[in-house]
JSON list of C-alpha atoms in Angstrom, two decimals:
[
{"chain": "A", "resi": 1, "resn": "UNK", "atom": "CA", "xyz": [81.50, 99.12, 88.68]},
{"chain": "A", "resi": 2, "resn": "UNK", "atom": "CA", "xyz": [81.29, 100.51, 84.86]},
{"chain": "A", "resi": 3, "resn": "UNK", "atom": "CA", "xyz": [83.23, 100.78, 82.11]},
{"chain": "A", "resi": 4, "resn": "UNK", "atom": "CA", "xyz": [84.81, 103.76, 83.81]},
{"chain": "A", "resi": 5, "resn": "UNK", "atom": "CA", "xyz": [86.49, 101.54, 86.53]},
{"chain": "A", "resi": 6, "resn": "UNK", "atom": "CA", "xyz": [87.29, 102.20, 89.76]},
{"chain": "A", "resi": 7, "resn": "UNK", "atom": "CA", "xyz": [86.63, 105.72, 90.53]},
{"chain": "A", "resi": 8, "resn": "UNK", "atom": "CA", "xyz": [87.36, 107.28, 93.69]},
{"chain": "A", "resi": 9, "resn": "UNK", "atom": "CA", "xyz": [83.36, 107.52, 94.25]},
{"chain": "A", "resi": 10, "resn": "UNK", "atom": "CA", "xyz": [82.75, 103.66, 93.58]},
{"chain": "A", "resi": 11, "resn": "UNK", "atom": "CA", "xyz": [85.43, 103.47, 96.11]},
{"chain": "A", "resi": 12, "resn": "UNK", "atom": "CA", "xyz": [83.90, 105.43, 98.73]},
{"chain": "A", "resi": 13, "resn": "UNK", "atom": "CA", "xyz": [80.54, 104.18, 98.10]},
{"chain": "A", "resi": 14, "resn": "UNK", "atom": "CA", "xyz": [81.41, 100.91, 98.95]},
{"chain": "A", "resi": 15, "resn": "UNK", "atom": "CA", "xyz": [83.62, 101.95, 101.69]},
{"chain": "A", "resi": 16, "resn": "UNK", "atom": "CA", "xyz": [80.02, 102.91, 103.32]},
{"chain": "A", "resi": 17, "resn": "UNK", "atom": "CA", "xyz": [78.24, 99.29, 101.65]},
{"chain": "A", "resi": 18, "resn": "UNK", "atom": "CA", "xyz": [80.87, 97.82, 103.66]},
{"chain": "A", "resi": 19, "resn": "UNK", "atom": "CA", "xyz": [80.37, 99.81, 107.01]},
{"chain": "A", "resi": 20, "resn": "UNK", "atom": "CA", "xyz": [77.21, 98.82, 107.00]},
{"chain": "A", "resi": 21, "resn": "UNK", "atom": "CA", "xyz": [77.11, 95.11, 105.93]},
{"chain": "A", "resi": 22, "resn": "UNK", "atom": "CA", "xyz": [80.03, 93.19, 106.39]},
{"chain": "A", "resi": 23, "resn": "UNK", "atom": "CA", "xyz": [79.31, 90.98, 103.34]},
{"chain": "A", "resi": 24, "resn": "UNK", "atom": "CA", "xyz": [78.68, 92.95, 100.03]},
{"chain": "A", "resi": 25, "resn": "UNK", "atom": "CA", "xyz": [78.00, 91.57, 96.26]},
{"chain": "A", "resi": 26, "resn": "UNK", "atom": "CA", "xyz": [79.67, 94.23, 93.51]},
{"chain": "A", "resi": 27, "resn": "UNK", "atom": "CA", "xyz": [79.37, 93.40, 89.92]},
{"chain": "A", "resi": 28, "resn": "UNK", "atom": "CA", "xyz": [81.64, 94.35, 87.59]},
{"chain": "A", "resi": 29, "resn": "UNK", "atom": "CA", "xyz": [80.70, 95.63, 83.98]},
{"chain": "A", "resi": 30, "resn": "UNK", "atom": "CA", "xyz": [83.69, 94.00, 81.94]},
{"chain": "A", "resi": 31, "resn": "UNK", "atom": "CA", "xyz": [83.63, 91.20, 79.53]},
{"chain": "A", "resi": 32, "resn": "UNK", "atom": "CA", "xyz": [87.32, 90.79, 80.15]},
{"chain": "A", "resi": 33, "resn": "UNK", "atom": "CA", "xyz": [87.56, 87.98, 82.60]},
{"chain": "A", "resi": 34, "resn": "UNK", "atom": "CA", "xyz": [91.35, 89.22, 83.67]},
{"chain": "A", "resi": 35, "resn": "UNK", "atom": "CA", "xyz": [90.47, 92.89, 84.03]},
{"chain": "A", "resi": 36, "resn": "UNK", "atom": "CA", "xyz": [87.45, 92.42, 85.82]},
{"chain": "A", "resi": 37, "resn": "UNK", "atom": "CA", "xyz": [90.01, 89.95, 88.22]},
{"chain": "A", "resi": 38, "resn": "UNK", "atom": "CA", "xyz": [92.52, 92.81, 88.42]},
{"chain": "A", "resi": 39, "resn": "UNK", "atom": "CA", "xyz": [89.27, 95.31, 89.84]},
{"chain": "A", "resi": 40, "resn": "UNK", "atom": "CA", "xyz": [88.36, 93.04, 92.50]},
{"chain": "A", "resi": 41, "resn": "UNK", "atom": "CA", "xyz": [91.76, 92.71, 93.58]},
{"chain": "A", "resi": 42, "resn": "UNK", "atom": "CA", "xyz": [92.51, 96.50, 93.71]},
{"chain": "A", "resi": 43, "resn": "UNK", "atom": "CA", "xyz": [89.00, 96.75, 95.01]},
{"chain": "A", "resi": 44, "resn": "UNK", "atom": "CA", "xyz": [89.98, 94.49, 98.05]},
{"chain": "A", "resi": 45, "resn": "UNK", "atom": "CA", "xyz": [93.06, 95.71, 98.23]},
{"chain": "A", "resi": 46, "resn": "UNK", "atom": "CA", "xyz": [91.96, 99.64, 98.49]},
{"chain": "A", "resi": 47, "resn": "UNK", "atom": "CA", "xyz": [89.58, 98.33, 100.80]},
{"chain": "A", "resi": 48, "resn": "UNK", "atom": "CA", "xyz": [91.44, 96.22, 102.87]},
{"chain": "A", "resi": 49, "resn": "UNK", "atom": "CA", "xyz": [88.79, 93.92, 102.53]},
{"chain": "A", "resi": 50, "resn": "UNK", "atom": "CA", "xyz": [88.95, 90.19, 101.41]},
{"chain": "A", "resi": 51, "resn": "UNK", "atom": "CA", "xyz": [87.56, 89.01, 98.20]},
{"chain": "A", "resi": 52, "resn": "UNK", "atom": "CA", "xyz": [85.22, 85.88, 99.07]},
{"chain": "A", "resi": 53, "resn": "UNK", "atom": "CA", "xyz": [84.13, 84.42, 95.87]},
{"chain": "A", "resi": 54, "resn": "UNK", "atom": "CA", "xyz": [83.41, 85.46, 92.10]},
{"chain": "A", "resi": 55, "resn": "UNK", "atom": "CA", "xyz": [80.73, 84.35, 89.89]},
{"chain": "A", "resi": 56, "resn": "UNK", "atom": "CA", "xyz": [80.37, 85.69, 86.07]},
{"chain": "A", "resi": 57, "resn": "UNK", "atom": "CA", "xyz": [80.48, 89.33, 86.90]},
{"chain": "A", "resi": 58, "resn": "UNK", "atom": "CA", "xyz": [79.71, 89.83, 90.67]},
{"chain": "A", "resi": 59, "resn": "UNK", "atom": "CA", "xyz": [82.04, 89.49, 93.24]},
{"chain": "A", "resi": 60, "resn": "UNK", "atom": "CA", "xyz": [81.76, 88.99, 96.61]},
{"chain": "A", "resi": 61, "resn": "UNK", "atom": "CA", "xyz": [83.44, 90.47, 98.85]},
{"chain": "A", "resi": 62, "resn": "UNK", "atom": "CA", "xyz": [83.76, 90.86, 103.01]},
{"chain": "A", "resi": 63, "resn": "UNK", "atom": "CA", "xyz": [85.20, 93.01, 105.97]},
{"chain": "A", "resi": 64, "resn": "UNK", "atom": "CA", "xyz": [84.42, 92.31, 109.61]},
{"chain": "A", "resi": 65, "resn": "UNK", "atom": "CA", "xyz": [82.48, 95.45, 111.01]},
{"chain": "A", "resi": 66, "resn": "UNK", "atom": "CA", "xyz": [84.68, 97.46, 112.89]},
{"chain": "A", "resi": 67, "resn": "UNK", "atom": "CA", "xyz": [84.45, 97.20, 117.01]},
{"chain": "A", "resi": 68, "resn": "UNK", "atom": "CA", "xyz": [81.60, 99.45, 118.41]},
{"chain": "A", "resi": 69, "resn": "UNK", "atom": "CA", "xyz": [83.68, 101.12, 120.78]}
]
């Protein structure tokens, strides 16, 4: 994610990341430690995903795969 945020494309991208792999590493391009906080947490929340673990600027973040029906 750049210094432009979260876009609706960086959200549908890794809407698809996420389809595919259930775990998925995003970094974030912000030297603010609190805004790059408040992406991941609109990230997961847009998502409906849960945000694992952060490190520097890459989070981690996972959603079970949805049931092959």
């Amino acid at each position: 994610i750049g210094q432009n945020g979260l876009s609706a494309n960086v959200l549908a991208e890794t809407e698809l990341a996420l389809l595919a792999h259930e775990l998925i590493k995003v970094k974030i391009a912000h030297s603010d430690r609190t805004l790059r906080k408040e992406i991941a947490e609109k990230l997961c929340f847009e998502l409906n995903a849960a945000w694992v673990q952060s490190i520097g600027q890459i989070v981690v973040i996972y959603r079970p795969k949805p049931d092959a029906k």
